[in-house]
Tab-separated table of C-alpha atoms in Angstrom:
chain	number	residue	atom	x	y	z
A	262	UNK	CA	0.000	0.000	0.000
A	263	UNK	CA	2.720	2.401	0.659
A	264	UNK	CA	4.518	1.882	-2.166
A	265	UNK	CA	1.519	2.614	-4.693
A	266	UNK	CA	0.498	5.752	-2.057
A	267	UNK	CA	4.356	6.687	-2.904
A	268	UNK	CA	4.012	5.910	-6.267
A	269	UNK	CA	0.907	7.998	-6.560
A	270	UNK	CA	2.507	11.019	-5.089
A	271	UNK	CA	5.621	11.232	-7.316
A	272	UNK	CA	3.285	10.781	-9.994
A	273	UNK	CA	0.996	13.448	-9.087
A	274	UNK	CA	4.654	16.059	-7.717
A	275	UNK	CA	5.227	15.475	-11.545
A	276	UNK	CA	2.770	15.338	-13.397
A	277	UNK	CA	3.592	12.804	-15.490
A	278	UNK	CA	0.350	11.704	-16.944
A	279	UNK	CA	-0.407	10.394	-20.148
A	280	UNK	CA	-3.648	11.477	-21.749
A	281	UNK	CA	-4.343	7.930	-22.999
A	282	UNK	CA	-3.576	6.484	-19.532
A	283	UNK	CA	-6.525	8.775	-17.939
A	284	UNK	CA	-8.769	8.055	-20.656
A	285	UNK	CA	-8.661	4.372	-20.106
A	286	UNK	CA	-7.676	1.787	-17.698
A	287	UNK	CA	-7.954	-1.830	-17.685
A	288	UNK	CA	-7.234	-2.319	-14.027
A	289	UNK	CA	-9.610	0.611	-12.899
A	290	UNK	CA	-12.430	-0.453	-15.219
A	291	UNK	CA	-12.021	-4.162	-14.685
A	292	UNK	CA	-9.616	-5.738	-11.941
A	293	UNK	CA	-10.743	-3.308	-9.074
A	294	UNK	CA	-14.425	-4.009	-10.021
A	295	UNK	CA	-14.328	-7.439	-9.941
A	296	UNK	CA	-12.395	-7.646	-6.948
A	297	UNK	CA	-14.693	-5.611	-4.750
A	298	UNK	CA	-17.627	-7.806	-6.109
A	299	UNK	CA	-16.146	-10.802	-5.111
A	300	UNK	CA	-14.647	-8.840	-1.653
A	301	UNK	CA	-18.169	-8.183	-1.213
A	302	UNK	CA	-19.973	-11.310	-1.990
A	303	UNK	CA	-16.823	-13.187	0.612
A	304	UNK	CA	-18.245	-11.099	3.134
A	305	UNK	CA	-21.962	-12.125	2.175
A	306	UNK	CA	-21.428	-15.432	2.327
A	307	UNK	CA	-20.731	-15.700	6.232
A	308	UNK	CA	-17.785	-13.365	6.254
A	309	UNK	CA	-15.888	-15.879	4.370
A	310	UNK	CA	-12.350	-14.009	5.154
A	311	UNK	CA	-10.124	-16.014	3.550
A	312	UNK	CA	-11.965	-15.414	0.297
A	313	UNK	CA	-12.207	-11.512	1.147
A	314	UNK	CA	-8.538	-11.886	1.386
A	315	UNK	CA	-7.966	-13.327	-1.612
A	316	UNK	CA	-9.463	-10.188	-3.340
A	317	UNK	CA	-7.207	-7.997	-1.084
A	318	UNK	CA	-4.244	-10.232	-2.541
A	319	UNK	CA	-5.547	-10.021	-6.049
A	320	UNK	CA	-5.708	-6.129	-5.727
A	321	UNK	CA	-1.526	-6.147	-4.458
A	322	UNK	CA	-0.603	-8.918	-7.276
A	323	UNK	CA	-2.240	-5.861	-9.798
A	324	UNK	CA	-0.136	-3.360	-8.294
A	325	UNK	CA	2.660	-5.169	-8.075
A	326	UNK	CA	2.264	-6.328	-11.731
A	327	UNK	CA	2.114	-2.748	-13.176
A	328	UNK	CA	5.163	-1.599	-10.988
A	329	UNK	CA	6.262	-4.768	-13.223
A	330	UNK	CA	5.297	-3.709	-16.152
A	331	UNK	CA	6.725	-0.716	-15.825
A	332	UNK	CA	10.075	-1.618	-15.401
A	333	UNK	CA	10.120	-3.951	-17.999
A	334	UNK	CA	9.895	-1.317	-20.641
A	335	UNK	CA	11.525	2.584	-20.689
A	336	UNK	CA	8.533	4.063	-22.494
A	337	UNK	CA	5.701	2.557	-20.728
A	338	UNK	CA	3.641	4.918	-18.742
A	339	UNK	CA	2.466	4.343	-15.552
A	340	UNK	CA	-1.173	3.416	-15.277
A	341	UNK	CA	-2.156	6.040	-12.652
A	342	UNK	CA	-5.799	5.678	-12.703
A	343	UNK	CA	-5.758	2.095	-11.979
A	344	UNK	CA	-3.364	2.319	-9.199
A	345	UNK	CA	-6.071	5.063	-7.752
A	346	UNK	CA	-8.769	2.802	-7.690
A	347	UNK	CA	-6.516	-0.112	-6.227
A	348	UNK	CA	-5.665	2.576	-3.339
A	349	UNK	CA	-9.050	3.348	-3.159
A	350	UNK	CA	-10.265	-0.318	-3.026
A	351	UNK	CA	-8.052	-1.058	-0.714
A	352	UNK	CA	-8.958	1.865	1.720
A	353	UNK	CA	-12.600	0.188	1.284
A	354	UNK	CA	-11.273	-3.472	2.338
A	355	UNK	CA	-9.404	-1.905	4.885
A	356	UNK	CA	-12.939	-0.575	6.746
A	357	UNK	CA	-12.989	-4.530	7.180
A	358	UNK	CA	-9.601	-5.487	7.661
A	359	UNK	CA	-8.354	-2.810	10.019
A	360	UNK	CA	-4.441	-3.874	8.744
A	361	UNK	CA	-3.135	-0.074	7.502
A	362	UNK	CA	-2.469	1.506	10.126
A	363	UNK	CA	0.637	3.231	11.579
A	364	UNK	CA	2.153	1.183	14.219
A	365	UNK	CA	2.959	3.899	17.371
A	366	UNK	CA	6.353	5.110	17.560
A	367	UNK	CA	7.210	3.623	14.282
A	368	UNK	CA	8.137	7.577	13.197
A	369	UNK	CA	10.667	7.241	16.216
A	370	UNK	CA	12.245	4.155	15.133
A	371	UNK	CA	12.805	5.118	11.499
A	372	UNK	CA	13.546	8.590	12.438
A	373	UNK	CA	16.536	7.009	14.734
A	374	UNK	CA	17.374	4.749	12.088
A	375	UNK	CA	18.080	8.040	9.352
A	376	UNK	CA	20.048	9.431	11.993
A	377	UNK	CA	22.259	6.199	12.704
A	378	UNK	CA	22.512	5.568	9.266
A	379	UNK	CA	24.169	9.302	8.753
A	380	UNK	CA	26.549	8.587	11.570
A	381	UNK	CA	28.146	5.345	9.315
A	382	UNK	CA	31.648	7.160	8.586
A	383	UNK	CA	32.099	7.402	4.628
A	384	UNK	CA	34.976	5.184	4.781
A	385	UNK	CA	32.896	2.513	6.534
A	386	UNK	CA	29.805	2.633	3.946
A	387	UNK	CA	33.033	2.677	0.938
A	388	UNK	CA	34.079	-1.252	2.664
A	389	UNK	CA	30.962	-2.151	2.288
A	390	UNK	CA	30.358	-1.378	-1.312
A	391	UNK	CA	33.300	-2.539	-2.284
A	392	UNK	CA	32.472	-5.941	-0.357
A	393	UNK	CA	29.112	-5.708	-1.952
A	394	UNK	CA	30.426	-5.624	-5.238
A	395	UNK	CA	33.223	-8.333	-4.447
A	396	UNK	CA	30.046	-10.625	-3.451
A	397	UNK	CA	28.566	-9.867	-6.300
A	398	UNK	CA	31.697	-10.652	-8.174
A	399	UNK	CA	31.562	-14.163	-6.014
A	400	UNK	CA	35.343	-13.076	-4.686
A	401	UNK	CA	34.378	-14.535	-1.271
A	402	UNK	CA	38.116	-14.117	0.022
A	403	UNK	CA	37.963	-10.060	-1.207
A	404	UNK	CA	34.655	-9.917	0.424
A	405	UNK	CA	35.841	-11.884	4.196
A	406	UNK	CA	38.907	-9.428	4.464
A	407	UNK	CA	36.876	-6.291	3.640
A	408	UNK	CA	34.392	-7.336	6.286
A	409	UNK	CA	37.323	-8.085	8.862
A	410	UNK	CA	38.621	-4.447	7.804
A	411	UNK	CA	34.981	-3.119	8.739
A	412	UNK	CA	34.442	-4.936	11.907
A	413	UNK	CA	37.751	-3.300	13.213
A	414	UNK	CA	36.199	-0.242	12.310
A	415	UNK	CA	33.706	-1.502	15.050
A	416	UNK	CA	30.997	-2.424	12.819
A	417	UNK	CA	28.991	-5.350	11.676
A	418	UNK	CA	27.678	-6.274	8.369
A	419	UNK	CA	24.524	-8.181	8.053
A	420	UNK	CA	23.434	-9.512	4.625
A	421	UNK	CA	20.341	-9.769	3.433
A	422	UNK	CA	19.239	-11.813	0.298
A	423	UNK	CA	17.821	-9.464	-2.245
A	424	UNK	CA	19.043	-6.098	-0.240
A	425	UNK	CA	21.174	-3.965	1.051
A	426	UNK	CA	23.255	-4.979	3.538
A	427	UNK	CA	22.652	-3.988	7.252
A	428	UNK	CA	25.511	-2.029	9.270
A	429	UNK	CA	25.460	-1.548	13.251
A	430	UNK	CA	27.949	-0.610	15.241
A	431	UNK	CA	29.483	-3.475	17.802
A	432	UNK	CA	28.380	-3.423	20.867
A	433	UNK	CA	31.120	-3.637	23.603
């Protein structure tokens, strides 16, 4: 959700609409319909929640898919008006679902996290750069003595599969 709410804001900052895009849009006239029939008929039939679920899903598989789509090609636009009425959909679900919300003193926790992540010396986040590009190389000795050179800086690296990697400071 907060990634089409983002997506939906840079879009709107910029303007970046095309006229065919607003005129028509299969997921607004089609996907979001259907899905908040069959939302509504889950709830009908004995609030069947896993199948009211299953049109949430649907709805973030859409989203997800144009994001997709989108990437896949340098001139495609991005289908605005159906990502509206997924937001919008999903606000509706979420009347039932009660899931988006802001967990309290979340703010805090990223906030600290921005400022910890400033306080990384330059020289640190370099090591691991360079150790995430010797991983990526698969130069697994390169990549052991950079992160033996970082955790004398008094830091630890963390990996995570498909991210960036995670730096803390040792604890002593």
């Amino acid at each position: 959700k907060h990634k089409i709410q983002t997506a939906l804001q840079e879009n709107h900052a910029s303007d970046d609409l095309d006229d065919s895009n607003a005129a028509s849009s299969d997921i607004a006239e089609t996907v979001v319909p259907t899905q908040i029939q069959n939302f509504e008929a889950a709830l009908k039939d004995d609030l069947s929640m896993p199948r009211a679920t299953a049109s949430l899903f649907a709805l973030v598989k859409a989203a997800e898919g144009e994001f997709k789509r989108v990437d896949k090609s340098e001139d495609a636009v991005l289908d605005v008006v159906g990502l509206q009425a997924i937001n919008a959909a999903m606000d509706r679900m979420d009347r039932i679902f009660g899931i988006f919300y802001t967990v309290p003193g979340f703010e805090q926790e990223e906030d600290h996290n921005k400022k910890f992540v400033a306080q990384v010396p330059d020289d640190v986040m370099e090591l691991v750069g360079q150790r995430t590009a010797a991983k990526d190389a698969k130069d697994w000795e390169l990549a052991d003595s950079l992160r033996a050179r970082i955790t004398e800086l008094g830091f630890a690296v963390k990996d995570v599969k498909g991210g960036e990697p995670i730096i803390s400071p040792i604890e002593q």
